[in-house]
mmCIF file of N, CA and C and ligand atoms in Angstrom:
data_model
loop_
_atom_site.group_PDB
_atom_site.id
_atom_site.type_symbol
_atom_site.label_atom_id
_atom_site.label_comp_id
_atom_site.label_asym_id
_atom_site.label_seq_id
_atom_site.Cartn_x
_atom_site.Cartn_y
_atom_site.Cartn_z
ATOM 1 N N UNK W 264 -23.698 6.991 5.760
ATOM 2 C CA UNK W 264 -22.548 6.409 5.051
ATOM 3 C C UNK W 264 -21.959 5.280 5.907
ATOM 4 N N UNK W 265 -21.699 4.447 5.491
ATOM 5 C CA UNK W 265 -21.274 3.023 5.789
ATOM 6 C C UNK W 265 -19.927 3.163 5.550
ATOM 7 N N UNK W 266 -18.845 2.280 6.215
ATOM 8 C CA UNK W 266 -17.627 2.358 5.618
ATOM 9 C C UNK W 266 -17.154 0.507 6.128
ATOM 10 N N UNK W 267 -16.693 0.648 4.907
ATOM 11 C CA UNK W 267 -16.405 -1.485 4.950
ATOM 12 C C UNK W 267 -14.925 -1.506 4.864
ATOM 13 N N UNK W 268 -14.043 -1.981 5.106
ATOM 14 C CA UNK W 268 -12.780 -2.415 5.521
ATOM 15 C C UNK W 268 -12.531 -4.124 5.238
ATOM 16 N N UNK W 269 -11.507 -3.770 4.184
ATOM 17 C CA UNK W 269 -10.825 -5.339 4.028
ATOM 18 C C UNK W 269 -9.250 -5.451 4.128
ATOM 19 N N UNK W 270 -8.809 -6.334 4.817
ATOM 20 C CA UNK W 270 -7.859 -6.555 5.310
ATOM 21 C C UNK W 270 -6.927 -7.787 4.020
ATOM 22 N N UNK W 271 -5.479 -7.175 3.890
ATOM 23 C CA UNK W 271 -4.929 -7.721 3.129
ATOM 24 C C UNK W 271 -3.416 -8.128 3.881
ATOM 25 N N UNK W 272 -3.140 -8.685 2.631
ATOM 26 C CA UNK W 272 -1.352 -8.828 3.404
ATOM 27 C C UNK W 272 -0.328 -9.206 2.653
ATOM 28 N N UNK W 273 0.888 -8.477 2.351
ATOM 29 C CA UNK W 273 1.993 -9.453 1.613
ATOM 30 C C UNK W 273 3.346 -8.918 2.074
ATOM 31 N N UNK W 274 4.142 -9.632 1.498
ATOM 32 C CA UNK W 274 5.665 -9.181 2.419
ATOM 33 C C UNK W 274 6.467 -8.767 1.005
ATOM 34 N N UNK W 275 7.502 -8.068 1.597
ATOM 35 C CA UNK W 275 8.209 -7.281 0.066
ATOM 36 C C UNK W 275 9.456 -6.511 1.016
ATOM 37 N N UNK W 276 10.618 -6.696 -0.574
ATOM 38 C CA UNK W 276 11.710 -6.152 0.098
ATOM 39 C C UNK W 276 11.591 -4.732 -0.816
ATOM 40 N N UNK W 277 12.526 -3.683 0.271
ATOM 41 C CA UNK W 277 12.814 -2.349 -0.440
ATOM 42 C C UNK W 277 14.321 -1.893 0.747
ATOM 43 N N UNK W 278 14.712 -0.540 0.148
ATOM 44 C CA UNK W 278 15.570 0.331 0.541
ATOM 45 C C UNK W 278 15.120 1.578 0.216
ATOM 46 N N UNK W 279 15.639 2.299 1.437
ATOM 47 C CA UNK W 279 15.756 3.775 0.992
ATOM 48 C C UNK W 279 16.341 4.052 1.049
ATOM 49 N N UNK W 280 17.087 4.883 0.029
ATOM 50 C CA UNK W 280 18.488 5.429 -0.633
ATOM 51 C C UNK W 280 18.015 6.642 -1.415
ATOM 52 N N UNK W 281 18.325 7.488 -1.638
ATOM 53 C CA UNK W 281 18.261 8.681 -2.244
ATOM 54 C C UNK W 281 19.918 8.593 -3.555
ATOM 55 N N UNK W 282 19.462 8.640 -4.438
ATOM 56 C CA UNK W 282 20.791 8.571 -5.067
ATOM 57 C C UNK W 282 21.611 9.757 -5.010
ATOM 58 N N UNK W 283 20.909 10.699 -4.708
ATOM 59 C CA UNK W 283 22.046 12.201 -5.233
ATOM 60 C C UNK W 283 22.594 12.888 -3.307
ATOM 61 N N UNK W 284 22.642 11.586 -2.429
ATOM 62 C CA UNK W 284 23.064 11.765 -1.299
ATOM 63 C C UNK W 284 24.175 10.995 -1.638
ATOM 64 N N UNK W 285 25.318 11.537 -0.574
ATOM 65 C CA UNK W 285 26.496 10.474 -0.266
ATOM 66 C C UNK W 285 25.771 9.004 0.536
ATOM 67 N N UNK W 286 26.981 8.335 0.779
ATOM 68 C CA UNK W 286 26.120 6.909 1.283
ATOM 69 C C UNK W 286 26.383 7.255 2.954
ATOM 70 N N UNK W 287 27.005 8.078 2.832
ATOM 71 C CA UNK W 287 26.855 8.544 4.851
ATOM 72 C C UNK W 287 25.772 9.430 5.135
ATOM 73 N N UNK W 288 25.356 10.086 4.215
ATOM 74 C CA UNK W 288 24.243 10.784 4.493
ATOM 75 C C UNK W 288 22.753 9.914 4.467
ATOM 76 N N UNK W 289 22.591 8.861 3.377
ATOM 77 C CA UNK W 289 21.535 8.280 3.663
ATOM 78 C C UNK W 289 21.817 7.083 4.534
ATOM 79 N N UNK W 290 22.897 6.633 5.201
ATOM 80 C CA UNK W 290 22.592 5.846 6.502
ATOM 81 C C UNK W 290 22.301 6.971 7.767
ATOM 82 N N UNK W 291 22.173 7.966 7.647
ATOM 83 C CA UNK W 291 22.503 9.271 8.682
ATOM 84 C C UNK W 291 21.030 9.399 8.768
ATOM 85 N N UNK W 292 20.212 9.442 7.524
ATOM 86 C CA UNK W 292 18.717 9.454 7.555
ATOM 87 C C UNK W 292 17.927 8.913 7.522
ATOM 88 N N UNK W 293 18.456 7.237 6.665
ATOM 89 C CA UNK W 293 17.650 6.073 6.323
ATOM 90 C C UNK W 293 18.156 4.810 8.002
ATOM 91 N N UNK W 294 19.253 5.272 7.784
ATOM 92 C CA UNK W 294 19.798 3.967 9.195
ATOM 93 C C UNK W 294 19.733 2.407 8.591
ATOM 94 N N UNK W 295 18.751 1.720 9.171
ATOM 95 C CA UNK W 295 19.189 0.157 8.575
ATOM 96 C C UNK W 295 18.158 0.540 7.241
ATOM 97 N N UNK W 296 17.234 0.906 7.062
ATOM 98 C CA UNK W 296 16.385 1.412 5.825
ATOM 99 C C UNK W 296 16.932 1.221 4.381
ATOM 100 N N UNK W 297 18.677 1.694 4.455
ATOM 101 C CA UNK W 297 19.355 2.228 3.501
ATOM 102 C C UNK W 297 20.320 0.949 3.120
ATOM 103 N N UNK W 298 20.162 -0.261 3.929
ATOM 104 C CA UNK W 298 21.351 -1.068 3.714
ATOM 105 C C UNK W 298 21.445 -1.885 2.514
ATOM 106 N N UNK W 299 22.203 -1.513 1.763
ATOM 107 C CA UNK W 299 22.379 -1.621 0.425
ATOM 108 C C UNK W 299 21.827 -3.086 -0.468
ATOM 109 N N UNK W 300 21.917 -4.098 0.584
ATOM 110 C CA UNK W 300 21.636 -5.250 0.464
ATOM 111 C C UNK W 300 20.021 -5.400 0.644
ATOM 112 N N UNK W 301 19.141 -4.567 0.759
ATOM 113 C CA UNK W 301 17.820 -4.285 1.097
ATOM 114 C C UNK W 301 17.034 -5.188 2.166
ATOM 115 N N UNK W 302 16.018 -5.177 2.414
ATOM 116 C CA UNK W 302 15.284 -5.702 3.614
ATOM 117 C C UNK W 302 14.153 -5.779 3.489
ATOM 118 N N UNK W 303 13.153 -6.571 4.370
ATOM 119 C CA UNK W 303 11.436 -6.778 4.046
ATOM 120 C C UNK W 303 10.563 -6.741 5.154
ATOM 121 N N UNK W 304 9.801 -6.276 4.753
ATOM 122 C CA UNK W 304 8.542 -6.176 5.645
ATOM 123 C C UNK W 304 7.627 -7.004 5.853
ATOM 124 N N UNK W 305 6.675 -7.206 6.609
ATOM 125 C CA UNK W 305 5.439 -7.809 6.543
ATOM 126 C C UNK W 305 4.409 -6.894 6.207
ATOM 127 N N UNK W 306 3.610 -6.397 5.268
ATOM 128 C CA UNK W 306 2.511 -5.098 5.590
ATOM 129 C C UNK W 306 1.318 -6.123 5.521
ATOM 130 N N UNK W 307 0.463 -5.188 6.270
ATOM 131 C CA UNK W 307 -0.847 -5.363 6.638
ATOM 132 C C UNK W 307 -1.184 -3.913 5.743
ATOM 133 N N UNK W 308 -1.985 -4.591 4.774
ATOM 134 C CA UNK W 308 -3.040 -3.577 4.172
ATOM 135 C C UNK W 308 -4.771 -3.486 4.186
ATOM 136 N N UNK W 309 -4.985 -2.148 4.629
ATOM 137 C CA UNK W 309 -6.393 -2.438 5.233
ATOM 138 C C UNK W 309 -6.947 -1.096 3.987
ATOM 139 N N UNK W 310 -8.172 -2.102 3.383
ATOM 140 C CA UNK W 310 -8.855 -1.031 2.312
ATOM 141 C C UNK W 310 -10.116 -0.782 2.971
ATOM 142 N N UNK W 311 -10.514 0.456 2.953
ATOM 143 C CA UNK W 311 -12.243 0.890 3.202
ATOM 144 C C UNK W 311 -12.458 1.734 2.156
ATOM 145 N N UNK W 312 -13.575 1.227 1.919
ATOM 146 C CA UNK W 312 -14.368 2.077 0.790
ATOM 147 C C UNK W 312 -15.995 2.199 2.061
ATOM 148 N N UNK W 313 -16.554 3.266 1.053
ATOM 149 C CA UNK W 313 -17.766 3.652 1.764
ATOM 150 C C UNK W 313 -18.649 3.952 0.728
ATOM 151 N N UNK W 314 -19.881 4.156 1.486
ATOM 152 C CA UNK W 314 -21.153 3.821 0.371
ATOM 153 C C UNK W 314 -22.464 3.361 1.310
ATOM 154 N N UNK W 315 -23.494 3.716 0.762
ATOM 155 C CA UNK W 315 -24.825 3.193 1.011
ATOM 156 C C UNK W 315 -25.176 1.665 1.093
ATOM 157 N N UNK W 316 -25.610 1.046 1.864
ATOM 158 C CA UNK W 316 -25.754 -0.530 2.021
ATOM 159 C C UNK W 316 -26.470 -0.121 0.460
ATOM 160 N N UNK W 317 -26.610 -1.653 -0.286
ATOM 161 C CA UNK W 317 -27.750 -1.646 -1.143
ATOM 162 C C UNK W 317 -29.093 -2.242 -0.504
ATOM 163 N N UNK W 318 -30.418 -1.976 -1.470
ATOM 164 C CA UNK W 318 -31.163 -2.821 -0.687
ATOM 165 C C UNK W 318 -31.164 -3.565 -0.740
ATOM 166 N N UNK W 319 -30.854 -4.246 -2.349
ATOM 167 C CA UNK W 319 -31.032 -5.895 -2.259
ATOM 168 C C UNK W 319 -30.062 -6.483 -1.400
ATOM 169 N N UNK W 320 -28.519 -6.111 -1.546
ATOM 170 C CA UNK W 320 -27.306 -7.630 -0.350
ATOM 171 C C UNK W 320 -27.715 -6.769 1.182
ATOM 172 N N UNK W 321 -27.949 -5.571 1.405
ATOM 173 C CA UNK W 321 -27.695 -5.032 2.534
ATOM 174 C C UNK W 321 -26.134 -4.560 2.488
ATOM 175 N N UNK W 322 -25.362 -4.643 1.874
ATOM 176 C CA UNK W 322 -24.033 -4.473 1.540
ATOM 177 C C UNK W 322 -23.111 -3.467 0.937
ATOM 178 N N UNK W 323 -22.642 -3.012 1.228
ATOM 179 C CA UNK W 323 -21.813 -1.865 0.872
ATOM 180 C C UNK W 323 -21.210 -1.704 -0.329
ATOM 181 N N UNK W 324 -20.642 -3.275 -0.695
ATOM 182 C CA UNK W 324 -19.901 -3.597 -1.743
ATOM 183 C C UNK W 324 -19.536 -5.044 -1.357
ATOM 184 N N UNK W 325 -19.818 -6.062 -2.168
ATOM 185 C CA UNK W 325 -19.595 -7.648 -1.935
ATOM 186 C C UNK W 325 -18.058 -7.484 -1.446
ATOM 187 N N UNK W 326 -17.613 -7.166 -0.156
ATOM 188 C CA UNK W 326 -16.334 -7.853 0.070
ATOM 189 C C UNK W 326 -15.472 -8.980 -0.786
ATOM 190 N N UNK W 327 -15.927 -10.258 -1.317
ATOM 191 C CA UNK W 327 -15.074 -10.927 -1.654
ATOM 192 C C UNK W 327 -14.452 -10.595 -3.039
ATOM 193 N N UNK W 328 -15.655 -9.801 -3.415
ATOM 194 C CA UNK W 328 -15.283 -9.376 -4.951
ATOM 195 C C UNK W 328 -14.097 -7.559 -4.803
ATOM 196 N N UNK W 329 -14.066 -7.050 -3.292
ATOM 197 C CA UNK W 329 -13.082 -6.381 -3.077
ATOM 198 C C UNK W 329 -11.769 -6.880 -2.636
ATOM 199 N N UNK W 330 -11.576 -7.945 -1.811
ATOM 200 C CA UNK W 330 -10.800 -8.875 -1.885
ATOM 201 C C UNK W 330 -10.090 -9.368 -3.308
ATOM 202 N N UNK W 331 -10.807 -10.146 -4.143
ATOM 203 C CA UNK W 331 -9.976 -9.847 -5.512
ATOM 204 C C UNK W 331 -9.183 -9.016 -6.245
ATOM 205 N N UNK W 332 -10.581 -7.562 -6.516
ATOM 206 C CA UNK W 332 -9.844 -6.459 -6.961
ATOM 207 C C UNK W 332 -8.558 -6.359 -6.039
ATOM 208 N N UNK W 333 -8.356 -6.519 -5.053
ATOM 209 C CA UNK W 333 -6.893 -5.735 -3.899
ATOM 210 C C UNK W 333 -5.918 -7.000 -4.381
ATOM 211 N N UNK W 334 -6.600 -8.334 -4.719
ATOM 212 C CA UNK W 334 -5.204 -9.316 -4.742
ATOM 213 C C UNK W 334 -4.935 -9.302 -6.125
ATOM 214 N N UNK W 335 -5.358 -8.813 -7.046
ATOM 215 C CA UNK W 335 -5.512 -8.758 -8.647
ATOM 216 C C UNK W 335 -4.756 -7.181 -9.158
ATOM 217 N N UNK W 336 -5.067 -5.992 -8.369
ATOM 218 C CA UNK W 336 -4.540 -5.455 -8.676
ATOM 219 C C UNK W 336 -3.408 -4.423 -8.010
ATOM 220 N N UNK W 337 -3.114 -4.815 -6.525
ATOM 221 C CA UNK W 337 -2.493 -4.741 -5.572
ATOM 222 C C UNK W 337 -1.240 -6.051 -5.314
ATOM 223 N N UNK W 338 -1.941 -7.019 -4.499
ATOM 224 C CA UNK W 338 -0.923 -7.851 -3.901
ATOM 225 C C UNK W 338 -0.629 -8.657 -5.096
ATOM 226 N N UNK W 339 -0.372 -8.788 -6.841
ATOM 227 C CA UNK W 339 -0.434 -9.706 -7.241
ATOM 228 C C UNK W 339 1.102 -9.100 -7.558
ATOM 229 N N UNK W 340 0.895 -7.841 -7.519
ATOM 230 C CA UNK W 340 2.048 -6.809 -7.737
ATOM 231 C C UNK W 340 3.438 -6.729 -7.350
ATOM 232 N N UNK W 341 3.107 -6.734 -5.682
ATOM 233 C CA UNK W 341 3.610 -6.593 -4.744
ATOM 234 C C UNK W 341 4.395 -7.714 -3.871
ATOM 235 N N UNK W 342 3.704 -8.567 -3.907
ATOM 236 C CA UNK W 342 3.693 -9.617 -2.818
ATOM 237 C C UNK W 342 5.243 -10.207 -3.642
ATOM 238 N N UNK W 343 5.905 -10.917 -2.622
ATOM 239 C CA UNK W 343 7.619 -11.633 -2.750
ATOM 240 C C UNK W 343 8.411 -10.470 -3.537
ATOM 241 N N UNK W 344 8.212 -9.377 -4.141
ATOM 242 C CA UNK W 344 9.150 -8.591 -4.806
ATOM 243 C C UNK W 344 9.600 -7.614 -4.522
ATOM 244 N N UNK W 345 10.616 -7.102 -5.214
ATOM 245 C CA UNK W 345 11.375 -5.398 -4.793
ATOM 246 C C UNK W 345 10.822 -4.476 -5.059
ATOM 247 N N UNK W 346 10.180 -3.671 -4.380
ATOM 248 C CA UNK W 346 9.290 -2.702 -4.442
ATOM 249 C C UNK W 346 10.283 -1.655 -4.953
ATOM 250 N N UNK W 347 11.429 -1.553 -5.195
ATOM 251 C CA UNK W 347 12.125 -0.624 -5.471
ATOM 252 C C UNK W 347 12.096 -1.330 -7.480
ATOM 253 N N UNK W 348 12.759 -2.350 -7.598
ATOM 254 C CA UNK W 348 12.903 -2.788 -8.843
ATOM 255 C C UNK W 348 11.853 -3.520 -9.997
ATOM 256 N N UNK W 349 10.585 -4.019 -8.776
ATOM 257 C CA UNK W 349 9.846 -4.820 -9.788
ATOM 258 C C UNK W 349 8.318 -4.194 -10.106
ATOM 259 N N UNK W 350 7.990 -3.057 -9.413
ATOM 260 C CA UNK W 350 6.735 -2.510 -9.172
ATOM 261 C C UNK W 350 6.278 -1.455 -9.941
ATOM 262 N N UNK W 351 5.502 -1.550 -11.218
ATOM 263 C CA UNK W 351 5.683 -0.470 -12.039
ATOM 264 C C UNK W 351 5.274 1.210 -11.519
ATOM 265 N N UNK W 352 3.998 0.650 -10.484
ATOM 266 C CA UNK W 352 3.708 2.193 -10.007
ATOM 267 C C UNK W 352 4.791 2.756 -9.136
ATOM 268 N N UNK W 353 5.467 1.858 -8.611
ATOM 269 C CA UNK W 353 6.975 2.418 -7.730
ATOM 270 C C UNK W 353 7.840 3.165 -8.734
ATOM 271 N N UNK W 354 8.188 2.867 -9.713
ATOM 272 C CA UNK W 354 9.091 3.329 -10.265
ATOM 273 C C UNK W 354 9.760 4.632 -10.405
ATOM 274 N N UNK W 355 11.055 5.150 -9.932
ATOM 275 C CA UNK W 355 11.424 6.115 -9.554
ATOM 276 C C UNK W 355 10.740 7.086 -8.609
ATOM 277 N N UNK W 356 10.059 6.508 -7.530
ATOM 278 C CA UNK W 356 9.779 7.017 -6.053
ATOM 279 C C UNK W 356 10.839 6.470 -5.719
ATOM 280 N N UNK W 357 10.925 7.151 -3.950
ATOM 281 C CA UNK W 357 11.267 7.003 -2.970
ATOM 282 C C UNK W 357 10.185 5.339 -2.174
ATOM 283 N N UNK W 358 10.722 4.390 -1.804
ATOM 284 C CA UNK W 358 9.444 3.212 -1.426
ATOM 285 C C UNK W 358 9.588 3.468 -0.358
ATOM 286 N N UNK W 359 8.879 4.393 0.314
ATOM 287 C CA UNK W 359 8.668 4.408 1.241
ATOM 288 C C UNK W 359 7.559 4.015 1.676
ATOM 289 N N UNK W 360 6.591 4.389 3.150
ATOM 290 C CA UNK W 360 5.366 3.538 3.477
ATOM 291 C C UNK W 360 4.301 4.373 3.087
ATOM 292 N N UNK W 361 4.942 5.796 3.257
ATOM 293 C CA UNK W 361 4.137 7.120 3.107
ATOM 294 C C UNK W 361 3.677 6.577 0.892
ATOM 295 N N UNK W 362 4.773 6.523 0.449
ATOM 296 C CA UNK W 362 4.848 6.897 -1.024
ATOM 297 C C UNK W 362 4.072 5.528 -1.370
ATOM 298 N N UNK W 363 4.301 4.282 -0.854
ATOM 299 C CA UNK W 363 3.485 3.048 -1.376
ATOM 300 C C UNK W 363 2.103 3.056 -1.156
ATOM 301 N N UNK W 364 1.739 3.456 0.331
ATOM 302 C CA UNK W 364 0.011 3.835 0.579
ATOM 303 C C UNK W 364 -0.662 4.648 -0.713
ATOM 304 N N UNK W 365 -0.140 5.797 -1.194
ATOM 305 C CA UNK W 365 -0.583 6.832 -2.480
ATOM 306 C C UNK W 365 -0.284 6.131 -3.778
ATOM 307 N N UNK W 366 0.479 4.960 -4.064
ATOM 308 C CA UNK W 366 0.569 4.254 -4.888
ATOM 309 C C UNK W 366 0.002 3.228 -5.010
ATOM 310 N N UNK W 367 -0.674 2.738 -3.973
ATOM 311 C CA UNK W 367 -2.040 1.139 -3.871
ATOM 312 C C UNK W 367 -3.515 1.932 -4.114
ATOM 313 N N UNK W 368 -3.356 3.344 -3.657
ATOM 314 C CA UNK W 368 -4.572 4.169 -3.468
ATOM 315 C C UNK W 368 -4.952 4.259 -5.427
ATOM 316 N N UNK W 369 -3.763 4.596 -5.567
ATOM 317 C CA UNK W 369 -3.934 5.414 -7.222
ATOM 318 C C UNK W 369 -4.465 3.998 -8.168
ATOM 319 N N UNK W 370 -4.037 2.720 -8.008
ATOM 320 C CA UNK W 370 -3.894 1.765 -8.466
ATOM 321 C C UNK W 370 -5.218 0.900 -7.927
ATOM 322 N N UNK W 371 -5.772 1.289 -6.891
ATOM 323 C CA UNK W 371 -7.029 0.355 -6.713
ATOM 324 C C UNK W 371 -7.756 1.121 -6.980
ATOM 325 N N UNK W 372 -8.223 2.633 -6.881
ATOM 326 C CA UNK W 372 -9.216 3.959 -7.606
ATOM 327 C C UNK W 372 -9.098 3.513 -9.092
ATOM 328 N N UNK W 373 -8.161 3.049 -9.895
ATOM 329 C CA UNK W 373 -8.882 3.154 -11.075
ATOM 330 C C UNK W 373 -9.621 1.688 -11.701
ATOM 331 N N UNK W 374 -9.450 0.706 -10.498
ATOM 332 C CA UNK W 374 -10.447 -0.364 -10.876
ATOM 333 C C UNK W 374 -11.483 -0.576 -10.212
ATOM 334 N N UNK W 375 -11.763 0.150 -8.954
ATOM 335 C CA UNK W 375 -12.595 -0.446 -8.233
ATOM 336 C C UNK W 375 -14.021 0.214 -9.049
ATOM 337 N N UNK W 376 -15.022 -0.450 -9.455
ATOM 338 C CA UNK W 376 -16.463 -0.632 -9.975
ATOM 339 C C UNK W 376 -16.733 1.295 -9.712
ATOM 340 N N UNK W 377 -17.673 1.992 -10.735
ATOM 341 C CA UNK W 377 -18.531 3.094 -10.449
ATOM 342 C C UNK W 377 -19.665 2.570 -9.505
ATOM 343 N N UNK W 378 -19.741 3.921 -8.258
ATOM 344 C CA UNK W 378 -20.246 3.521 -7.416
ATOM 345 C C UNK W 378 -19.963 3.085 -6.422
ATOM 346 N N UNK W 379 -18.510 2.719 -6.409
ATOM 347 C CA UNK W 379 -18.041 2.362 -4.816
ATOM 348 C C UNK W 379 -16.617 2.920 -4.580
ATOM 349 N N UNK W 380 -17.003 3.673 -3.379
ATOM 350 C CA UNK W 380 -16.209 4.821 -3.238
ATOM 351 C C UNK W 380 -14.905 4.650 -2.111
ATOM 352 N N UNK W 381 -13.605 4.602 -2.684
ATOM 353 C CA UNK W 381 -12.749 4.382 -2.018
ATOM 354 C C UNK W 381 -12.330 5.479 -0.480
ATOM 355 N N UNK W 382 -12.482 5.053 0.512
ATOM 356 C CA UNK W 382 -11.974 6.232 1.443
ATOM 357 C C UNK W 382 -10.886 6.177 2.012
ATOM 358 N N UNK W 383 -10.158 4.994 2.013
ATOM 359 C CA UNK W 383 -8.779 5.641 3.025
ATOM 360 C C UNK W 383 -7.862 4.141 2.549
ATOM 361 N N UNK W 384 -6.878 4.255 2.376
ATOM 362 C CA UNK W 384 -5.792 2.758 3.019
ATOM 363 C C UNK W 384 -4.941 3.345 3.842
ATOM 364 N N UNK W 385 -4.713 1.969 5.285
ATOM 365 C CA UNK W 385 -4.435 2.120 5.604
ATOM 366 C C UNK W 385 -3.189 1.084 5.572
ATOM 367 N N UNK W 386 -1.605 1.536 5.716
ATOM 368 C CA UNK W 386 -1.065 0.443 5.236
ATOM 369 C C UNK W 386 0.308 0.086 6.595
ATOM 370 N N UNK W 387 0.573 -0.755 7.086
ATOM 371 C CA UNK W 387 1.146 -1.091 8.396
ATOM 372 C C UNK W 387 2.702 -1.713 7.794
ATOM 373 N N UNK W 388 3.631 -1.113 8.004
ATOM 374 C CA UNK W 388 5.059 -1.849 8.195
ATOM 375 C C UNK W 388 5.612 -2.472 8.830
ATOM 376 N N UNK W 389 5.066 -2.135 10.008
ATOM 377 C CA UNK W 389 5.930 -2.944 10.994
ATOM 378 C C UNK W 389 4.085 -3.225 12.315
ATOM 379 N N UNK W 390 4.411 -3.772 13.303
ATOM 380 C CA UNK W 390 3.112 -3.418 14.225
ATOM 381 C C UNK W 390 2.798 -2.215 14.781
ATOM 382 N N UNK W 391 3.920 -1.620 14.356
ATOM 383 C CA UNK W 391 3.802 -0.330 15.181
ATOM 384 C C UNK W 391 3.833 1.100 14.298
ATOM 385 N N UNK W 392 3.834 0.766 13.244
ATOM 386 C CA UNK W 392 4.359 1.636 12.384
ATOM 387 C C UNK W 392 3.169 1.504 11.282
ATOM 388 N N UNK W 393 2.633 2.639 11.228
ATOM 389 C CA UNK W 393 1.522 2.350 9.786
ATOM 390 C C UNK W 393 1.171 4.109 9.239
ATOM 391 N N UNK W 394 0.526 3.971 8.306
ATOM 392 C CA UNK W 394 0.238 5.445 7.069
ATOM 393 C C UNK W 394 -1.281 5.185 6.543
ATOM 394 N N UNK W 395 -1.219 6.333 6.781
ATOM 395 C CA UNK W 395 -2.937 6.343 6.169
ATOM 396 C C UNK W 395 -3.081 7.459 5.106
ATOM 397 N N UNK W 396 -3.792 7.095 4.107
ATOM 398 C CA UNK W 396 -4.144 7.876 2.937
ATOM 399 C C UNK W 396 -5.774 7.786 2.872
ATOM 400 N N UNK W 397 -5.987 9.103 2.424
ATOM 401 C CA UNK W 397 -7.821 9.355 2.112
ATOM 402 C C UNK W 397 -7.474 10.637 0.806
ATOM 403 N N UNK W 398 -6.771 9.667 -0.149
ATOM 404 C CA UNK W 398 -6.515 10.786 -1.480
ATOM 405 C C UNK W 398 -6.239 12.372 -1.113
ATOM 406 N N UNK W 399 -6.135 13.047 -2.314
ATOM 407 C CA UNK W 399 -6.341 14.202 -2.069
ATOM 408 C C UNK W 399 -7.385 15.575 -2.516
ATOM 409 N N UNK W 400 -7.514 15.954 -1.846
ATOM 410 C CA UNK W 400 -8.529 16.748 -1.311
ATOM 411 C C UNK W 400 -8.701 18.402 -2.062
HETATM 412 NI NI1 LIG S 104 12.024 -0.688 5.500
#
């Protein structure tokens, strides 16, 4: 098994707020996260799928044509907007990094081609800060 990795990227504002908390309780848990006026990230999104080279490309899956699928049905989404207000698979989550990774996962599994098998995103908030998903099991 082969595993291929493509690297993406877009920036997006969110908050975390819990509505059925007071607003001292979610700065108590969220901190600057929660500031009402919201805030943005840079993410680095990294897709691997895995699979058998073929014989004819030697290739796992034409990268550029995974590149599309991720900017077509991922970053076309995502990219400059409120992940809290404009993102239909967000809608009424929590946007967090944990809850958006399981929401790019659910959303690129149902386009990516039969035959090429999604294994993990990995998705980065900050440089130091990242979530990894490999569905569930
Ligand atoms: Ni944040």
């Amino acid at each position: 098994m082969v595993y291929l990795t493509r690297l993406e990227h877009f920036n997006a504002a969110h908050k975390l707020y819990n509505a059925g908390w007071t607003p001292e309780k979610n700065e108590q848990v969220f901190g600057k996260c929660a500031n009402e006026n919201w805030h943005g990230h840079n993410y680095e999104l990294y897709v691997t799928v895995k699979g058998q080279p073929s014989p004819d490309t030697g290739f796992v899956f034409d990268v550029k044509q995974l590149s599309l699928l991720i900017r077509e049905h991922v970053i076309e989404k995502v990219d400059h907007l409120n992940l809290n207000m404009d993102v239909d698979f967000m809608k009424g989550k929590m946007c967090s990094t944990e809850n958006l990774a399981i929401g790019i996962w659910n959303e690129l599994k149902k386009h990516l081609p039969a035959g090429v098998q999604l294994h993990g995103i990995k998705l980065y908030e900050t440089p130091r800060i990242y979530v990894e998903y490999f569905g569930e099991v």
